[in-house]
Amino acid sequence: MFLVFVVLTLVITFFSARKATGSAAYFAAGRSITGWQNGLAVAGDYMSAASFLGISGMICFLGYDGFMYSVGFLVAYLTVLFLVAEPLRNAGKYTMADLLAYRLSPRPVRAMASLSTITVSTFYMIAQMVGAGVIIKSLLGLSFAPAVIGVGVLMLVYVVFGGMLATTWVQIIKAVLLMAGAFFLSYLVLQHHGFSLANFFDHVSRADYGGSAAPKNLLEPGLKYGVIAAGPWGPLDLVSLAMGLVLGTAGLPHILVRFYTVPDAKTARSSVVWAMAIIGVFYILTTFFGFGAATILEKSAITTAAGKPDTNMVAPILALALGGNLFFAFISAVAFATILAVVAGLTMSASTSFAHDFYTNVIHHGKEKTAGEEVRVARITAFVVGAVSIGIAIGLGPEVNAAFLVGLAFAVAASANLPVILFSVFWKRFNTAGAVCGLVGGLASSILLILLSPSGIFGKAGAIFPLDNPGIVSIPLGFLAAYLGTVLTKADPEAAAKFAELKVRAHTGLGAEKGGGH
């Protein structure tokens, strides 16, 4: 099944490579993707290894508190639908920085936006790589490091040769496979409980891990973030996580660039609705994987040799227990496809941002020295970003929870990217200094707080910042830095004058990049 998926996606990459001949074709799939196709691709980008593997494990061991990840990921799309999708599609070309540079000084804004995009993409990609290493190690017996390297190499083939078109179709195929696997696994869990939701939740309220542990009520909040479990900072950590998840999606680069692949804003809006419907169903189904595992599997099956919870392998092991070897192979192949597709999307957004924003627009003032240079630089950047992510994932090892790492990526995106996107679209006084301060402030504060947190360089005992997720502090700091950077510097009449123009274009699509640009 692994091989079938790999061969199929390589065939798609081969045909996509023949079409990816210009910048619009390579970076934005020629703006030819339809609403439902983009909805599936956005959902595919979003339903990552962290969701499928990490959240299932979180719900299995932490119950209600783990399910808060699913709620946060789903609700987050309302921010994208109502505030970001349409203005971004109408005012931009290939990247988030296109929107910012529309009425602000392009070079400083693009340089900082590029740095922020690469940072967020790298955080997110590491989480996917860790998931990849774990799943391949369990299925094929490969050790963690070669498994991560193998996934990285395949991902680079998709991005370097196929561009956005290949990446989009890989996402679509993966989303269909993932939903099929999720429905069947949920069906098997409900079958185990006699197709009775009352019976299912009754077992969840006294989950005993297949009779191998003392019963506990997984529907009761507080197993991870309660005062008893996490100390006095636990509830605040939950609020911080929620802020990061709900606001972070609207700042995730690999989600934002998807809106440039459709021909117009109307299609961008319809793709968000498609994506929300698919994502909504998927996150409801995670309830059955996670809680189902806690009621069916013995603890020894989902813990490591050292006795620690093996949170990334709960869903595949549940598939093995309920559906046998064939279904286990299918679910593992789906998880593998999920990881490959998401890391390809992340690499695409990072390399596009560097080539389009930094190389072409910052270094060469918006002009390509030779035809096709921008695409060549993007391909080289993809190699570098991929290599760095592989190296860090191997360094962190297989025991890091993928959902936790993704939570950090969301917090960085919400702190650095979202404030400047919103101010740029909705605040006339906003200027270049404010944008740079917002990006620097949000990025620096979120990363610093992560380093000083219990998961950072000093460990739990020596942590200076008491929360695992920095969002509750770094997101307001990002907004504050953007605000102060604007009001404490001279007003920019040119940026203010272009605000009305941006407003008309963002809300009507007048003058926006058109589709069909192969």
Short mmCIF file of C-alpha atoms in Angstrom, two decimals:
data_model
loop_
_atom_site.label_atom_id
_atom_site.label_comp_id
_atom_site.label_asym_id
_atom_site.label_seq_id
_atom_site.Cartn_x
_atom_site.Cartn_y
_atom_site.Cartn_z
CA MET A 1 0.00 0.00 0.00
CA PHE A 2 2.92 2.30 0.72
CA LEU A 3 4.32 1.53 -2.70
CA VAL A 4 0.97 2.02 -4.48
CA PHE A 5 0.58 5.48 -2.95
CA VAL A 6 4.18 6.44 -3.69
CA VAL A 7 3.98 5.26 -7.32
CA LEU A 8 0.62 7.02 -7.87
CA THR A 9 1.89 10.32 -6.46
CA LEU A 10 5.13 10.08 -8.45
CA VAL A 11 3.08 9.66 -11.65
CA ILE A 12 1.11 12.79 -10.70
CA THR A 13 4.38 14.59 -10.03
CA PHE A 14 5.71 13.56 -13.45
CA PHE A 15 2.69 15.00 -15.30
CA SER A 16 2.60 18.09 -13.06
CA ALA A 17 6.27 18.75 -13.78
CA ARG A 18 5.42 19.09 -17.49
CA LYS A 19 2.93 21.84 -16.66
CA ALA A 20 5.01 23.66 -14.00
CA THR A 21 6.89 25.75 -16.53
CA GLY A 22 6.28 29.31 -15.27
CA SER A 23 6.10 31.04 -11.89
CA ALA A 24 2.26 31.09 -11.75
CA ALA A 25 2.14 27.40 -12.71
CA TYR A 26 4.87 26.34 -10.23
CA PHE A 27 3.86 28.54 -7.25
CA ALA A 28 0.05 28.70 -7.69
CA ALA A 29 -0.90 25.71 -9.92
CA GLY A 30 -1.87 28.19 -12.67
CA ARG A 31 -4.74 29.39 -10.40
CA SER A 32 -6.76 26.58 -11.97
CA ILE A 33 -7.93 24.64 -8.88
CA THR A 34 -11.73 24.52 -8.34
CA GLY A 35 -13.51 25.19 -5.04
CA TRP A 36 -14.11 21.57 -4.02
CA GLN A 37 -10.61 20.55 -5.14
CA ASN A 38 -9.04 23.34 -3.09
CA GLY A 39 -11.34 22.52 -0.16
CA LEU A 40 -10.03 18.94 -0.18
CA ALA A 41 -6.44 20.18 -0.57
CA VAL A 42 -6.83 22.67 2.31
CA ALA A 43 -8.36 19.93 4.44
CA GLY A 44 -5.50 17.65 3.41
CA ASP A 45 -2.97 20.29 4.44
CA TYR A 46 -4.74 20.78 7.75
CA MET A 47 -5.47 17.16 8.75
CA SER A 48 -1.84 16.47 9.46
CA ALA A 49 0.05 13.73 11.23
CA ALA A 50 -0.45 15.73 14.41
CA SER A 51 -4.22 15.44 14.01
CA PHE A 52 -4.39 11.82 12.98
CA LEU A 53 -1.64 10.41 15.18
CA GLY A 54 -1.02 13.01 17.91
CA ILE A 55 -4.59 14.01 18.84
CA SER A 56 -5.80 10.39 18.88
CA GLY A 57 -3.10 9.69 21.47
CA MET A 58 -3.91 12.83 23.45
CA ILE A 59 -7.61 11.90 23.67
CA CYS A 60 -6.76 8.29 24.55
CA PHE A 61 -4.59 9.26 27.53
CA LEU A 62 -5.92 12.71 28.51
CA GLY A 63 -9.58 12.48 27.50
CA TYR A 64 -11.52 15.74 27.42
CA ASP A 65 -8.37 17.90 27.62
CA GLY A 66 -6.90 16.14 24.58
CA PHE A 67 -10.16 16.67 22.67
CA MET A 68 -9.68 20.43 23.12
CA TYR A 69 -7.04 20.19 20.36
CA SER A 70 -9.74 18.94 17.95
CA VAL A 71 -12.13 21.73 18.98
CA GLY A 72 -9.43 24.38 18.56
CA PHE A 73 -8.37 23.14 15.10
CA LEU A 74 -11.99 23.16 13.89
CA VAL A 75 -13.10 26.52 15.31
CA ALA A 76 -9.96 28.11 13.88
CA TYR A 77 -11.40 27.96 10.37
CA LEU A 78 -14.03 30.56 11.21
CA THR A 79 -11.23 33.14 11.51
CA VAL A 80 -9.92 32.11 8.10
CA LEU A 81 -13.40 32.19 6.50
CA PHE A 82 -14.53 35.54 7.86
CA LEU A 83 -11.31 37.56 8.01
CA VAL A 84 -8.52 36.24 5.81
CA ALA A 85 -9.44 34.10 2.78
CA GLU A 86 -11.06 36.72 0.55
CA PRO A 87 -8.70 39.70 1.14
CA LEU A 88 -5.68 37.45 0.77
CA ARG A 89 -6.83 35.96 -2.55
CA ASN A 90 -7.76 39.34 -4.00
CA ALA A 91 -4.73 41.37 -2.89
CA GLY A 92 -1.94 38.79 -3.16
CA LYS A 93 -0.09 36.82 -5.80
CA TYR A 94 1.93 33.93 -4.35
CA THR A 95 2.60 34.59 -0.64
CA MET A 96 1.30 36.30 2.52
CA ALA A 97 3.87 39.08 2.01
CA ASP A 98 2.17 40.09 -1.26
CA LEU A 99 -0.79 41.29 0.79
CA LEU A 100 1.44 43.23 3.22
CA ALA A 101 3.55 44.78 0.45
CA TYR A 102 0.47 46.02 -1.39
CA ARG A 103 0.41 49.31 0.54
CA LEU A 104 3.56 49.13 2.70
CA SER A 105 7.25 49.46 1.81
CA PRO A 106 7.92 46.08 0.16
CA ARG A 107 11.54 45.25 1.01
CA PRO A 108 11.52 45.32 4.87
CA VAL A 109 8.05 43.81 5.03
CA ARG A 110 8.88 40.98 2.62
CA ALA A 111 12.19 40.21 4.37
CA MET A 112 10.53 39.80 7.77
CA ALA A 113 7.50 37.96 6.37
CA SER A 114 9.83 35.51 4.65
CA LEU A 115 11.71 34.85 7.90
CA SER A 116 8.44 34.33 9.75
CA THR A 117 7.09 31.97 7.06
CA ILE A 118 10.22 29.80 7.09
CA THR A 119 10.24 29.66 10.91
CA VAL A 120 6.59 28.62 11.19
CA SER A 121 6.92 26.09 8.35
CA THR A 122 10.01 24.54 9.95
CA PHE A 123 8.29 24.14 13.35
CA TYR A 124 5.31 22.49 11.68
CA MET A 125 7.45 20.30 9.45
CA ILE A 126 9.47 18.93 12.38
CA ALA A 127 6.22 17.66 13.92
CA GLN A 128 5.34 15.85 10.71
CA MET A 129 8.83 14.35 10.39
CA VAL A 130 8.65 12.96 13.92
CA GLY A 131 5.30 11.32 13.04
CA ALA A 132 6.82 9.91 9.85
CA GLY A 133 9.75 8.35 11.68
CA VAL A 134 7.48 6.73 14.25
CA ILE A 135 5.02 5.22 11.76
CA ILE A 136 7.65 3.82 9.40
CA LYS A 137 9.74 2.49 12.27
CA SER A 138 6.70 0.59 13.57
CA LEU A 139 5.52 -0.73 10.22
CA LEU A 140 8.69 -1.47 8.28
CA GLY A 141 11.14 -1.89 11.15
CA LEU A 142 13.38 0.89 9.85
CA SER A 143 15.11 2.86 12.55
CA PHE A 144 13.90 6.41 13.22
CA ALA A 145 16.63 8.37 11.41
CA PRO A 146 16.54 6.53 8.03
CA ALA A 147 12.71 6.68 8.09
CA VAL A 148 12.76 10.46 8.53
CA ILE A 149 15.36 10.85 5.77
CA GLY A 150 13.32 8.66 3.38
CA VAL A 151 10.19 10.77 3.88
CA GLY A 152 12.22 13.94 3.42
CA VAL A 153 13.64 12.75 0.09
CA LEU A 154 10.20 11.80 -1.29
CA MET A 155 8.74 15.11 -0.16
CA LEU A 156 11.52 16.98 -2.01
CA VAL A 157 10.74 15.07 -5.23
CA TYR A 158 7.10 16.27 -5.11
CA VAL A 159 8.02 19.89 -4.42
CA VAL A 160 11.10 20.29 -6.58
CA PHE A 161 9.70 18.65 -9.70
CA GLY A 162 5.91 18.97 -9.42
CA GLY A 163 5.45 22.34 -7.71
CA MET A 164 2.07 23.44 -6.33
CA LEU A 165 0.01 21.38 -8.81
CA ALA A 166 1.59 18.08 -7.75
CA THR A 167 1.44 19.10 -4.09
CA THR A 168 -2.28 19.95 -4.44
CA TRP A 169 -3.19 16.60 -6.03
CA VAL A 170 -1.16 14.69 -3.45
CA GLN A 171 -3.19 16.53 -0.79
CA ILE A 172 -6.50 15.71 -2.49
CA ILE A 173 -5.71 11.98 -2.74
CA LYS A 174 -4.48 11.90 0.82
CA ALA A 175 -7.62 13.69 2.13
CA VAL A 176 -9.90 11.14 0.42
CA LEU A 177 -7.87 8.19 1.78
CA LEU A 178 -7.73 9.71 5.27
CA MET A 179 -11.49 10.29 5.45
CA ALA A 180 -12.16 6.75 4.19
CA GLY A 181 -9.84 5.30 6.85
CA ALA A 182 -11.29 7.55 9.57
CA PHE A 183 -14.88 6.53 8.77
CA PHE A 184 -14.07 2.82 8.76
CA LEU A 185 -12.07 2.97 12.00
CA SER A 186 -14.93 4.87 13.68
CA TYR A 187 -17.38 2.28 12.32
CA LEU A 188 -15.30 -0.53 13.87
CA VAL A 189 -15.16 1.25 17.23
CA LEU A 190 -18.94 1.76 17.25
CA GLN A 191 -19.44 -1.87 16.18
CA HIS A 192 -17.35 -2.94 19.18
CA HIS A 193 -19.78 -0.98 21.38
CA GLY A 194 -22.91 -2.36 19.71
CA PHE A 195 -23.50 0.79 17.62
CA SER A 196 -24.75 2.52 20.76
CA LEU A 197 -23.38 5.99 21.53
CA ALA A 198 -24.77 5.72 25.07
CA ASN A 199 -22.86 2.47 25.58
CA PHE A 200 -19.71 3.98 24.02
CA PHE A 201 -19.65 7.06 26.24
CA ASP A 202 -20.59 4.97 29.27
CA HIS A 203 -17.39 2.96 28.69
CA VAL A 204 -15.42 6.20 28.14
CA SER A 205 -16.63 7.52 31.51
CA ARG A 206 -14.98 4.50 33.17
CA ALA A 207 -12.18 3.75 30.71
CA ASP A 208 -9.97 0.92 31.92
CA TYR A 209 -7.76 0.32 28.84
CA GLY A 210 -9.11 -3.14 28.05
CA GLY A 211 -9.20 -4.08 31.73
CA SER A 212 -5.47 -3.43 32.20
CA ALA A 213 -5.76 -0.29 34.37
CA ALA A 214 -7.93 1.25 37.05
CA PRO A 215 -11.06 2.92 35.56
CA LYS A 216 -10.98 6.69 35.06
CA ASN A 217 -13.49 9.16 33.66
CA LEU A 218 -12.04 10.54 30.42
CA LEU A 219 -15.03 12.86 29.94
CA GLU A 220 -14.03 14.86 33.00
CA PRO A 221 -11.90 17.97 32.27
CA GLY A 222 -8.56 18.50 33.98
CA LEU A 223 -6.49 15.38 33.25
CA LYS A 224 -3.81 17.54 31.56
CA TYR A 225 -4.65 21.15 32.30
CA GLY A 226 -6.45 20.88 35.66
CA VAL A 227 -4.91 22.34 38.83
CA ILE A 228 -4.38 18.88 40.33
CA ALA A 229 -2.62 17.53 37.21
CA ALA A 230 -0.69 20.59 36.06
CA GLY A 231 -0.54 22.89 39.09
CA PRO A 232 -1.88 26.47 39.27
CA TRP A 233 -0.77 27.32 35.72
CA GLY A 234 -2.68 24.46 34.06
CA PRO A 235 -5.96 26.31 33.26
CA LEU A 236 -4.01 29.27 31.86
CA ASP A 237 -2.01 26.87 29.68
CA LEU A 238 -5.29 25.58 28.21
CA VAL A 239 -6.42 29.15 27.44
CA SER A 240 -3.03 29.83 25.86
CA LEU A 241 -3.29 26.69 23.70
CA ALA A 242 -6.82 27.65 22.62
CA MET A 243 -5.69 31.14 21.58
CA GLY A 244 -2.81 29.69 19.59
CA LEU A 245 -5.00 27.14 17.78
CA VAL A 246 -7.97 29.43 17.03
CA LEU A 247 -5.90 32.39 15.84
CA GLY A 248 -2.88 30.52 14.46
CA THR A 249 -4.61 28.90 11.47
CA ALA A 250 -5.18 32.31 9.88
CA GLY A 251 -1.42 32.88 9.99
CA LEU A 252 -0.21 29.49 8.76
CA PRO A 253 1.73 30.07 5.52
CA HIS A 254 0.97 26.70 3.90
CA ILE A 255 -2.78 27.27 4.40
CA LEU A 256 -2.67 30.89 3.19
CA VAL A 257 -0.88 30.08 -0.09
CA ARG A 258 -3.67 27.62 -0.99
CA PHE A 259 -5.99 30.58 -1.69
CA TYR A 260 -3.75 31.68 -4.58
CA THR A 261 -4.37 28.41 -6.44
CA VAL A 262 -8.04 29.24 -7.17
CA PRO A 263 -9.19 31.61 -9.93
CA ASP A 264 -11.08 34.16 -7.77
CA ALA A 265 -12.26 35.16 -4.26
CA LYS A 266 -15.65 33.49 -4.68
CA THR A 267 -13.90 30.16 -5.25
CA ALA A 268 -11.60 30.88 -2.28
CA ARG A 269 -14.65 31.32 -0.02
CA SER A 270 -16.35 28.19 -1.32
CA SER A 271 -13.13 26.20 -0.80
CA VAL A 272 -13.06 27.30 2.87
CA VAL A 273 -16.64 26.06 3.31
CA TRP A 274 -15.70 22.70 1.71
CA ALA A 275 -12.63 22.51 3.93
CA MET A 276 -14.60 23.32 7.11
CA ALA A 277 -17.16 20.61 6.37
CA ILE A 278 -14.48 17.96 5.75
CA ILE A 279 -12.33 19.06 8.68
CA GLY A 280 -15.38 19.23 10.99
CA VAL A 281 -16.37 15.64 10.26
CA PHE A 282 -12.76 14.46 10.66
CA TYR A 283 -12.28 16.05 14.09
CA ILE A 284 -15.57 14.58 15.32
CA LEU A 285 -14.27 11.17 14.22
CA THR A 286 -11.06 11.65 16.25
CA THR A 287 -13.32 11.25 19.30
CA PHE A 288 -13.97 7.65 18.30
CA PHE A 289 -10.28 6.83 17.67
CA GLY A 290 -9.02 8.31 20.92
CA PHE A 291 -11.78 7.33 23.31
CA GLY A 292 -12.22 4.01 21.49
CA ALA A 293 -8.56 3.13 22.07
CA ALA A 294 -8.92 3.90 25.78
CA THR A 295 -11.83 1.47 26.09
CA ILE A 296 -10.49 -1.32 23.87
CA LEU A 297 -6.67 -1.47 23.89
CA GLU A 298 -4.59 -2.71 26.79
CA LYS A 299 -2.13 -0.17 28.13
CA SER A 300 0.86 -2.35 27.31
CA ALA A 301 -0.07 -2.09 23.60
CA ILE A 302 0.12 1.72 23.57
CA THR A 303 3.10 2.38 25.80
CA THR A 304 6.79 2.37 24.94
CA ALA A 305 9.35 -0.11 26.29
CA ALA A 306 10.15 2.48 28.97
CA GLY A 307 6.49 2.54 30.05
CA LYS A 308 5.72 5.98 28.61
CA PRO A 309 2.51 6.63 26.60
CA ASP A 310 3.16 6.00 22.89
CA THR A 311 0.77 8.76 21.87
CA ASN A 312 1.68 8.82 18.17
CA MET A 313 0.79 5.13 17.54
CA VAL A 314 -2.65 4.86 19.16
CA ALA A 315 -4.71 5.07 15.93
CA PRO A 316 -2.67 2.50 13.93
CA ILE A 317 -2.61 0.03 16.86
CA LEU A 318 -6.39 0.44 17.27
CA ALA A 319 -6.76 -0.33 13.55
CA LEU A 320 -4.68 -3.49 14.01
CA ALA A 321 -6.76 -4.63 16.97
CA LEU A 322 -10.12 -4.05 15.26
CA GLY A 323 -9.42 -4.58 11.56
CA GLY A 324 -6.47 -6.94 11.39
CA ASN A 325 -3.21 -6.69 9.47
CA LEU A 326 -4.76 -5.45 6.21
CA PHE A 327 -6.52 -2.50 7.84
CA PHE A 328 -3.42 -1.76 9.92
CA ALA A 329 -1.43 -1.57 6.68
CA PHE A 330 -4.07 0.72 5.15
CA ILE A 331 -4.17 3.08 8.16
CA SER A 332 -0.37 3.16 8.32
CA ALA A 333 -0.21 3.91 4.58
CA VAL A 334 -2.77 6.71 5.10
CA ALA A 335 -0.68 8.14 7.95
CA PHE A 336 2.39 7.94 5.70
CA ALA A 337 0.48 9.69 2.89
CA THR A 338 -0.70 12.33 5.37
CA ILE A 339 2.80 13.12 6.46
CA LEU A 340 4.21 13.21 2.93
CA ALA A 341 1.46 15.51 1.70
CA VAL A 342 1.71 17.95 4.59
CA VAL A 343 5.50 18.24 4.56
CA ALA A 344 5.32 18.81 0.79
CA GLY A 345 2.84 21.67 1.36
CA LEU A 346 5.01 23.18 4.09
CA THR A 347 8.17 22.97 2.00
CA MET A 348 6.31 24.55 -0.90
CA SER A 349 5.20 27.55 1.17
CA ALA A 350 8.64 28.07 2.73
CA SER A 351 10.53 27.85 -0.57
CA THR A 352 8.00 30.07 -2.35
CA SER A 353 8.32 32.74 0.32
CA PHE A 354 12.11 32.74 0.19
CA ALA A 355 12.32 32.78 -3.62
CA HIS A 356 9.48 35.23 -4.30
CA ASP A 357 9.68 37.54 -1.27
CA PHE A 358 13.33 37.55 -0.27
CA TYR A 359 15.37 36.62 -3.35
CA THR A 360 13.35 38.29 -6.10
CA ASN A 361 11.72 41.22 -4.30
CA VAL A 362 14.21 42.08 -1.52
CA ILE A 363 17.57 41.27 -3.15
CA HIS A 364 16.72 41.94 -6.80
CA HIS A 365 14.04 44.64 -6.36
CA GLY A 366 11.24 42.60 -7.93
CA LYS A 367 13.05 41.62 -11.16
CA GLU A 368 14.24 38.21 -12.28
CA LYS A 369 17.77 38.38 -13.75
CA THR A 370 17.07 35.42 -16.02
CA ALA A 371 13.84 33.71 -17.01
CA GLY A 372 12.83 30.98 -14.57
CA GLU A 373 15.34 32.11 -11.91
CA GLU A 374 12.66 32.48 -9.21
CA VAL A 375 11.49 28.88 -9.68
CA ARG A 376 15.11 27.60 -9.61
CA VAL A 377 15.78 29.42 -6.32
CA ALA A 378 12.57 27.98 -4.85
CA ARG A 379 13.71 24.47 -5.75
CA ILE A 380 17.12 24.99 -4.11
CA THR A 381 15.45 26.48 -1.02
CA ALA A 382 13.25 23.40 -0.76
CA PHE A 383 16.39 21.26 -0.41
CA VAL A 384 17.76 23.46 2.38
CA VAL A 385 14.49 23.68 4.34
CA GLY A 386 13.98 19.93 3.99
CA ALA A 387 17.50 19.12 5.20
CA VAL A 388 17.21 21.40 8.26
CA SER A 389 13.84 19.91 9.26
CA ILE A 390 15.14 16.34 8.85
CA GLY A 391 18.17 17.15 11.03
CA ILE A 392 16.11 18.73 13.84
CA ALA A 393 13.48 15.93 13.79
CA ILE A 394 16.22 13.30 14.14
CA GLY A 395 17.77 15.31 16.97
CA LEU A 396 14.44 15.52 18.88
CA GLY A 397 13.74 11.80 18.50
CA PRO A 398 10.52 9.75 18.34
CA GLU A 399 9.08 10.44 21.80
CA VAL A 400 8.03 14.05 21.17
CA ASN A 401 4.24 14.35 20.66
CA ALA A 402 3.49 15.64 17.17
CA ALA A 403 0.33 17.53 18.27
CA PHE A 404 2.32 19.42 20.91
CA LEU A 405 4.89 20.56 18.33
CA VAL A 406 2.13 21.70 15.99
CA GLY A 407 0.55 23.66 18.85
CA LEU A 408 3.80 25.63 19.09
CA ALA A 409 3.80 26.32 15.32
CA PHE A 410 0.26 27.69 15.62
CA ALA A 411 1.32 29.98 18.47
CA VAL A 412 4.22 31.40 16.43
CA ALA A 413 1.93 31.94 13.40
CA ALA A 414 -0.75 33.65 15.51
CA SER A 415 1.81 35.90 17.23
CA ALA A 416 3.82 37.01 14.20
CA ASN A 417 1.64 36.75 11.07
CA LEU A 418 -1.97 37.33 12.09
CA PRO A 419 -1.54 40.82 13.67
CA VAL A 420 0.09 42.29 10.56
CA ILE A 421 -2.42 40.64 8.18
CA LEU A 422 -5.40 42.03 10.10
CA PHE A 423 -3.93 45.52 10.64
CA SER A 424 -2.91 45.71 6.99
CA VAL A 425 -6.48 44.99 5.80
CA PHE A 426 -8.51 46.81 8.47
CA TRP A 427 -6.38 49.75 9.85
CA LYS A 428 -5.74 52.77 7.66
CA ARG A 429 -2.99 54.27 9.94
CA PHE A 430 -0.97 51.00 9.86
CA ASN A 431 2.50 51.55 8.36
CA THR A 432 5.72 49.73 7.45
CA ALA A 433 7.36 50.27 10.87
CA GLY A 434 4.29 48.75 12.53
CA ALA A 435 4.41 45.71 10.24
CA VAL A 436 8.11 45.08 10.90
CA CYS A 437 7.69 45.59 14.67
CA GLY A 438 4.68 43.25 14.70
CA LEU A 439 6.50 40.49 12.81
CA VAL A 440 9.69 40.85 14.89
CA GLY A 441 7.83 41.21 18.20
CA GLY A 442 5.50 38.28 17.60
CA LEU A 443 8.20 35.99 16.26
CA ALA A 444 10.83 36.82 18.91
CA SER A 445 8.45 36.71 21.89
CA SER A 446 6.88 33.38 20.90
CA ILE A 447 10.22 31.67 20.26
CA LEU A 448 11.82 33.11 23.42
CA LEU A 449 8.90 31.95 25.58
CA ILE A 450 9.04 28.46 24.02
CA LEU A 451 12.76 28.26 24.87
CA LEU A 452 12.06 29.37 28.47
CA SER A 453 9.01 27.08 28.90
CA PRO A 454 8.94 23.65 30.64
CA SER A 455 9.59 22.09 27.20
CA GLY A 456 12.49 24.45 26.48
CA ILE A 457 16.21 24.54 27.16
CA PHE A 458 15.99 24.51 30.99
CA GLY A 459 13.49 21.66 31.26
CA LYS A 460 10.46 21.47 33.54
CA ALA A 461 12.40 22.04 36.77
CA GLY A 462 14.27 25.14 35.60
CA ALA A 463 11.56 26.70 33.41
CA ILE A 464 11.40 30.49 33.65
CA PHE A 465 8.08 30.76 31.77
CA PRO A 466 5.54 28.41 33.43
CA LEU A 467 3.29 27.62 30.42
CA ASP A 468 3.97 25.06 27.66
CA ASN A 469 2.21 27.18 25.03
CA PRO A 470 3.24 30.85 24.75
CA GLY A 471 0.12 32.14 22.92
CA ILE A 472 -1.58 33.92 25.82
CA VAL A 473 1.43 36.25 26.15
CA SER A 474 3.05 36.26 22.69
CA ILE A 475 -0.16 36.89 20.66
CA PRO A 476 -1.06 40.11 22.55
CA LEU A 477 2.63 41.10 22.35
CA GLY A 478 2.53 40.67 18.55
CA PHE A 479 -0.54 42.93 18.29
CA LEU A 480 0.96 45.43 20.78
CA ALA A 481 4.28 45.61 18.91
CA ALA A 482 2.48 46.25 15.61
CA TYR A 483 0.31 48.94 17.24
CA LEU A 484 3.17 50.72 19.02
CA GLY A 485 5.43 50.50 15.96
CA THR A 486 2.70 52.33 14.02
CA VAL A 487 1.60 55.04 16.47
CA LEU A 488 5.14 55.87 17.68
CA THR A 489 6.46 56.48 14.15
CA LYS A 490 5.55 59.02 11.49
CA ALA A 491 2.36 58.44 9.57
CA ASP A 492 2.88 57.15 6.03
CA PRO A 493 0.58 59.15 3.67
CA GLU A 494 1.30 56.78 0.77
CA ALA A 495 0.31 53.70 2.79
CA ALA A 496 -2.81 55.49 4.03
CA ALA A 497 -3.71 56.54 0.48
CA LYS A 498 -3.42 52.96 -0.76
CA PHE A 499 -5.66 51.70 2.06
CA ALA A 500 -8.86 52.62 0.19
CA GLU A 501 -7.50 50.93 -2.96
CA LEU A 502 -6.63 47.78 -0.99
CA LYS A 503 -10.05 47.80 0.67
CA VAL A 504 -11.85 47.89 -2.68
CA ARG A 505 -9.62 45.21 -4.17
CA ALA A 506 -9.73 42.98 -1.08
CA HIS A 507 -13.52 43.01 -0.91
CA THR A 508 -14.46 43.09 -4.60
CA GLY A 509 -11.55 41.38 -6.39
CA LEU A 510 -11.14 44.33 -8.78
CA GLY A 511 -7.64 44.06 -10.30
CA ALA A 512 -6.87 40.72 -8.59
CA GLU A 513 -4.61 38.11 -10.21
CA LYS A 514 -6.68 36.04 -12.61
CA GLY A 515 -6.75 32.27 -13.04
CA GLY A 516 -5.56 30.21 -15.98
CA GLY A 517 -1.99 31.48 -15.94
CA HIS A 518 -0.15 28.34 -17.00
#
